PDB file of C-alpha atoms in Angstrom:
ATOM      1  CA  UNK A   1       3.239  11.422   8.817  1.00  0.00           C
ATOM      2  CA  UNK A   2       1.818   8.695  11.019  1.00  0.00           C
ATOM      3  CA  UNK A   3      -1.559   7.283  11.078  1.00  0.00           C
ATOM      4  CA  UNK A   4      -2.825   4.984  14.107  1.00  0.00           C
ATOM      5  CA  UNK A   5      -5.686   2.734  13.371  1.00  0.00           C
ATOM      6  CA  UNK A   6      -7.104   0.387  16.253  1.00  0.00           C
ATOM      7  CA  UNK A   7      -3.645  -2.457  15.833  1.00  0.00           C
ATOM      8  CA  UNK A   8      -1.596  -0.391  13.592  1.00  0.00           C
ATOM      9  CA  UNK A   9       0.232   2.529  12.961  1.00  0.00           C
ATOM     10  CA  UNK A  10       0.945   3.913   8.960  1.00  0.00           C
ATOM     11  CA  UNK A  11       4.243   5.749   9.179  1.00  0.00           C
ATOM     12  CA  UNK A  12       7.062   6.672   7.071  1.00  0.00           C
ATOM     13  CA  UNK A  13      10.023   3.406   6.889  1.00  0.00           C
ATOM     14  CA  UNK A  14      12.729   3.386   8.742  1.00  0.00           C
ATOM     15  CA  UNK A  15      15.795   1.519   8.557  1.00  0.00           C
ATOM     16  CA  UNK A  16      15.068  -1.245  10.530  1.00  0.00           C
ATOM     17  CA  UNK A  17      12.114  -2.164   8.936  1.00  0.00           C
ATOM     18  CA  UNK A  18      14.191  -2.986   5.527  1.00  0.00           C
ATOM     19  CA  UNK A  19      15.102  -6.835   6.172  1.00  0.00           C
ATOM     20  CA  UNK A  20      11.553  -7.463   7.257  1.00  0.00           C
ATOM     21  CA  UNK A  21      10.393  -5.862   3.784  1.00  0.00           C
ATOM     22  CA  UNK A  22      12.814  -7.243   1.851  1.00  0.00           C
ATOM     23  CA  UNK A  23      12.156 -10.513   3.254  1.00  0.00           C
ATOM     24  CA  UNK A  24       8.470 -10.265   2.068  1.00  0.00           C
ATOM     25  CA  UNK A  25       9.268  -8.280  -0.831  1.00  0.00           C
ATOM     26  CA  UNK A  26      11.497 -10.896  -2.334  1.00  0.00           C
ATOM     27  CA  UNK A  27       9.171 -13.793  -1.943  1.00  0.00           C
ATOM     28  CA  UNK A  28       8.485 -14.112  -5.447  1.00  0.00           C
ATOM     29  CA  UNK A  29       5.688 -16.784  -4.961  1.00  0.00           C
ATOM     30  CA  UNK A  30       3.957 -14.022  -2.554  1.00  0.00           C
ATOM     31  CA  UNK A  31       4.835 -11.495  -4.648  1.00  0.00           C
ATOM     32  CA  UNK A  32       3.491 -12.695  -7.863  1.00  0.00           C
ATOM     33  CA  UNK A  33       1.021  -9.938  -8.198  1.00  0.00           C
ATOM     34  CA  UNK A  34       3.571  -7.227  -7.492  1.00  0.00           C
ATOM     35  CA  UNK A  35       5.785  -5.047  -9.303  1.00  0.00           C
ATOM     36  CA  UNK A  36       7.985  -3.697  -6.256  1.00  0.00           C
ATOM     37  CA  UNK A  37      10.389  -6.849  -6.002  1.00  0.00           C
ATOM     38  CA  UNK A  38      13.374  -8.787  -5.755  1.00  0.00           C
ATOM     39  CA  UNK A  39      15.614  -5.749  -5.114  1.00  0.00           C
ATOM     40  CA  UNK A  40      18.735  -5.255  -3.498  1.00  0.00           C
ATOM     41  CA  UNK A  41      19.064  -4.411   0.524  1.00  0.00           C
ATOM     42  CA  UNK A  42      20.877  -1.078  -0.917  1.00  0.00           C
ATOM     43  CA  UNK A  43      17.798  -1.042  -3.843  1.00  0.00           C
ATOM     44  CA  UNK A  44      15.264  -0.784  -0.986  1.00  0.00           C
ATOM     45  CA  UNK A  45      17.586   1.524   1.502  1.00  0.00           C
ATOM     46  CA  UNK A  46      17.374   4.011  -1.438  1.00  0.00           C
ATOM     47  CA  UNK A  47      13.920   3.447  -2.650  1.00  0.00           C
ATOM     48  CA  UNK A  48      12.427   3.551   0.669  1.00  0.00           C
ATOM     49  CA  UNK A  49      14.788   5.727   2.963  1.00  0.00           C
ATOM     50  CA  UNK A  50      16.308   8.782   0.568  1.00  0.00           C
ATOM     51  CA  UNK A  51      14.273   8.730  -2.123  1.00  0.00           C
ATOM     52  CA  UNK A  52      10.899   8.317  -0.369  1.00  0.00           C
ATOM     53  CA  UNK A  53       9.277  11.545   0.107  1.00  0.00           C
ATOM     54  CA  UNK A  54       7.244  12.975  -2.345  1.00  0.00           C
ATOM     55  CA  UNK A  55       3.588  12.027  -2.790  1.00  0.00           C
ATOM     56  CA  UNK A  56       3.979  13.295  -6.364  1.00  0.00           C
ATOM     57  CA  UNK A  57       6.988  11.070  -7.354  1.00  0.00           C
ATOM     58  CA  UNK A  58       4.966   8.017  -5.797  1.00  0.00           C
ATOM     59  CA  UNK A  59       5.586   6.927  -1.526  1.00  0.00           C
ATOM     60  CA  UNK A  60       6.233   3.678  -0.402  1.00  0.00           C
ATOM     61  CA  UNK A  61       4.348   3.708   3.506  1.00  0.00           C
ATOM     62  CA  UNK A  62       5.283   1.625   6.134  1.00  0.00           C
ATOM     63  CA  UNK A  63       2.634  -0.331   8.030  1.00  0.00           C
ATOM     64  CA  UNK A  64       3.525  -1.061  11.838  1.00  0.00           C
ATOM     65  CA  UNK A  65       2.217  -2.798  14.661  1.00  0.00           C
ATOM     66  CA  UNK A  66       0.948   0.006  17.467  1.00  0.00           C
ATOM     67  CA  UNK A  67       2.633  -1.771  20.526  1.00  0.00           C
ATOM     68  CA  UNK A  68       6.008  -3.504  19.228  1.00  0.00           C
ATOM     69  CA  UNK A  69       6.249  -1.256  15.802  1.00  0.00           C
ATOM     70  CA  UNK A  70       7.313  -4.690  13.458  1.00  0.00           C
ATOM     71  CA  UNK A  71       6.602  -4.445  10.115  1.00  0.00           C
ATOM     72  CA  UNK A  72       3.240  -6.030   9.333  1.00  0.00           C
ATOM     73  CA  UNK A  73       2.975  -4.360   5.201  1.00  0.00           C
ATOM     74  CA  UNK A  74       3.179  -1.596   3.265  1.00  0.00           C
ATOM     75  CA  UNK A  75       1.091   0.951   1.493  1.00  0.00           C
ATOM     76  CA  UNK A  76       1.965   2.875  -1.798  1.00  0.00           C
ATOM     77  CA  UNK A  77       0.539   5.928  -2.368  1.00  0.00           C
ATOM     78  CA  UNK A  78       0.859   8.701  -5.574  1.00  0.00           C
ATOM     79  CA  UNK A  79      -0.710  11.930  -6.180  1.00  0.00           C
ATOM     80  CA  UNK A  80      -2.159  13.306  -9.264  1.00  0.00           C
ATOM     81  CA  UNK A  81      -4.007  16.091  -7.938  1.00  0.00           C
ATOM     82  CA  UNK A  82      -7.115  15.335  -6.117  1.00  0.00           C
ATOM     83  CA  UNK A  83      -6.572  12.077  -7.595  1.00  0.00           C
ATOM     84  CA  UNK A  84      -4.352   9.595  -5.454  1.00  0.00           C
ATOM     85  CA  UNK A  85      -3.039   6.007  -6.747  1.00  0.00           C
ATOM     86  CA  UNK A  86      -2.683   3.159  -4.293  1.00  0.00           C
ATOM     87  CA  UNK A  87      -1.118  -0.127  -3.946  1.00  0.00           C
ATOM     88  CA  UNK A  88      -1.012  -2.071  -1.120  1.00  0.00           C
ATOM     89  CA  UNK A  89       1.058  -5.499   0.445  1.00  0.00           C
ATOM     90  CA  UNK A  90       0.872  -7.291   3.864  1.00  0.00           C
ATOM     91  CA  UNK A  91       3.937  -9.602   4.766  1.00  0.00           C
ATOM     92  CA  UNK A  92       2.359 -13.426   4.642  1.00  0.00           C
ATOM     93  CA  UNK A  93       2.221 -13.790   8.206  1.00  0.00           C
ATOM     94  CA  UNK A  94      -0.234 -11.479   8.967  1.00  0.00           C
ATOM     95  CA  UNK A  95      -2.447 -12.002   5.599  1.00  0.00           C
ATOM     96  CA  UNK A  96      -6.082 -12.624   5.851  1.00  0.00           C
ATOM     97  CA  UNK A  97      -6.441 -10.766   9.539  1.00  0.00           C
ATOM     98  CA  UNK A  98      -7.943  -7.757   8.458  1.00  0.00           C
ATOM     99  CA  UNK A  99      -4.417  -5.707   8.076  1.00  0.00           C
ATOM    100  CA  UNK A 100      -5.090  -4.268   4.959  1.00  0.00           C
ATOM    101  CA  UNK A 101      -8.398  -3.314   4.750  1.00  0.00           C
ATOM    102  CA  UNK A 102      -7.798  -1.330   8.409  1.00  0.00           C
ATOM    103  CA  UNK A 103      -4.832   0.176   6.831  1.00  0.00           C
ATOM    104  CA  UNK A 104      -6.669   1.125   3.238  1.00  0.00           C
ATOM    105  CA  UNK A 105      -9.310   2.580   5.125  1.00  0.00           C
ATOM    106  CA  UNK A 106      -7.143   4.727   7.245  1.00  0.00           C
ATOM    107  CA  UNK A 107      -4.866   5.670   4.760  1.00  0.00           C
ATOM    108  CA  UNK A 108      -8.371   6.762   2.351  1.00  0.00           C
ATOM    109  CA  UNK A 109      -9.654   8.600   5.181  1.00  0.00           C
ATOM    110  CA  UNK A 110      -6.266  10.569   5.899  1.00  0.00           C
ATOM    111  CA  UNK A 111      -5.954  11.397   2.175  1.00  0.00           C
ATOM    112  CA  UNK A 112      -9.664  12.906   2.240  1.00  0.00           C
ATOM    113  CA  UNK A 113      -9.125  14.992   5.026  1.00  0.00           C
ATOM    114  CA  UNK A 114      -5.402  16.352   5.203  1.00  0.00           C
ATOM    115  CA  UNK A 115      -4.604  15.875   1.255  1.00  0.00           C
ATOM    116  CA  UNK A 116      -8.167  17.217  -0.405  1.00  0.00           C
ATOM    117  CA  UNK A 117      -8.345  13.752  -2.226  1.00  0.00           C
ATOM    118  CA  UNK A 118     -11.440  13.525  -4.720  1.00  0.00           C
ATOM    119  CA  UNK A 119     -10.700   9.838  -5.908  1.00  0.00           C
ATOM    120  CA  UNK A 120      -8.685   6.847  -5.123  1.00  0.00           C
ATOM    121  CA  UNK A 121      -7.616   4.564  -7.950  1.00  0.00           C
ATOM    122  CA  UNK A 122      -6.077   1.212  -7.298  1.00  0.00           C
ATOM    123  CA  UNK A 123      -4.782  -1.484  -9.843  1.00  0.00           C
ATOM    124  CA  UNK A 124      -4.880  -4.964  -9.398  1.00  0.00           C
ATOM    125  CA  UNK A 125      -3.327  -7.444 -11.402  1.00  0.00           C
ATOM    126  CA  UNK A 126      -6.065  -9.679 -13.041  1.00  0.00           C
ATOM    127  CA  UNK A 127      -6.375 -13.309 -10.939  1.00  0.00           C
ATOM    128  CA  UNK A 128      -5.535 -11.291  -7.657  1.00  0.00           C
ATOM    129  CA  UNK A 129      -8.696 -12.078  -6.090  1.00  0.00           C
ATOM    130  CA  UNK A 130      -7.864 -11.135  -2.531  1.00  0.00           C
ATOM    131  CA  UNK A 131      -6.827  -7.674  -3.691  1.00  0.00           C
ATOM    132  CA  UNK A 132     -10.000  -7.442  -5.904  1.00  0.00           C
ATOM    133  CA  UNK A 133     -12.635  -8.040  -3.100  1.00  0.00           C
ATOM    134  CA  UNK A 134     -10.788  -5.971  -0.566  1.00  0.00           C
ATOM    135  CA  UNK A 135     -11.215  -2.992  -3.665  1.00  0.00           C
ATOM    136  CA  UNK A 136     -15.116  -3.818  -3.930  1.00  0.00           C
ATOM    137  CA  UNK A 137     -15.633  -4.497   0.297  1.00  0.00           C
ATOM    138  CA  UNK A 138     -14.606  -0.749   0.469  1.00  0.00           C
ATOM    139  CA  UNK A 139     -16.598   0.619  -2.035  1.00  0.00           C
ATOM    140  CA  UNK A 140     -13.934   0.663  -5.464  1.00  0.00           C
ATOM    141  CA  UNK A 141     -16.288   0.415  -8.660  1.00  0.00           C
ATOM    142  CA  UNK A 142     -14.444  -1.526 -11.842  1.00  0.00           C
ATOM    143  CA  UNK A 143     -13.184   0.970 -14.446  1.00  0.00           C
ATOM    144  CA  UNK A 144     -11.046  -1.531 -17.361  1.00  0.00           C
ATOM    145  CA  UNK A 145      -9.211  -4.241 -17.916  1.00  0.00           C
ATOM    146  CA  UNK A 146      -6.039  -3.515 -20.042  1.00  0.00           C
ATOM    147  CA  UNK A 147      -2.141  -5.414 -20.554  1.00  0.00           C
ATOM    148  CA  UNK A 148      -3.464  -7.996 -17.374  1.00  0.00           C
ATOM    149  CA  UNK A 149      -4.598  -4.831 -15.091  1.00  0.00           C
ATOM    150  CA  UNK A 150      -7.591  -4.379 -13.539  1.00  0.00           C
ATOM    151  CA  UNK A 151      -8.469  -0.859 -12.908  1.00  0.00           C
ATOM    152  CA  UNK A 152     -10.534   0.132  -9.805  1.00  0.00           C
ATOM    153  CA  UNK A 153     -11.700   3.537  -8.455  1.00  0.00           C
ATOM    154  CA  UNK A 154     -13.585   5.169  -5.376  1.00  0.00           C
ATOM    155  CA  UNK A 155     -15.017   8.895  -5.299  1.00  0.00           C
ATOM    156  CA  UNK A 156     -15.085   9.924  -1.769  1.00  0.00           C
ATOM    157  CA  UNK A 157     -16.898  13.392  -3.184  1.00  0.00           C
TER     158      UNK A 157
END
């Protein structure tokens, strides 16, 4: 799978792209909002390399630059049916240039068309403000609040 949007490409990880991710992944001050931290490098190698293929089972999603392929985030995406589950990260060093919402909006508009997707559903842990207005800029309507979560969802039909 690979999906190019206008600075980035959404692919599966490979293993070069593991110290970058760990590096961000293990910033627990960045990560604060996250669940997917403070692993191992072998943690990550099998979370992301062998065990990372099944849109079912949950798949972590690589976010690239087009023209020197570093690792700018990473996208998380689970099926349930027609309905798909998504999390989303970008490494500190590109936050707050429009990454994620060009990624989100690729990665929506791939799931609609090649996967049948009816609804997205995101989560966002509550005082993640960022996350939360990227959700509502793209169209996510509030669903709860339960154990510190903030649920979010968009119906593309």
């Amino acid at each position: 799978m690979k999906i190019n949007t206008k600075r980035c490409q959404i692919r599966e990880f490979r293993a070069k792209d593991l110290v970058p991710f760990m590096a961000y992944h293990n910033d627990l001050d960045w990560m604060k909002y996250q669940g997917f931290k403070g692993l191992t490098l072998a943690a990550y190698q099998q979370a992301l390399l062998e065990a990372n293929d099944d849109l079912i089972q949950g798949k972590q999603l690589a976010v690239v630059d087009l023209d020197d392929q570093k690792l700018i985030g990473d996208l998380y995406i689970r099926q349930e049916g027609d309905v798909f589950h998504l999390g989303y990260t970008i490494a500190p060093q590109f936050a707050r240039q429009g990454y994620a919402t060009e990624a989100v909006i690729a990665l929506i508009d791939w799931l609609a068309v090649y996967q049948g997707a009816r609804v997205i559903r995101a989560e966002v842990a509550l005082g993640n403000l960022n996350s939360e207005r990227l959700l509502i800029k793209l169209g996510f309507q509030y669903l709860t609040t339960t154990d510190q979560i903030k649920s979010y969802e968009l119906h593309l039909r």
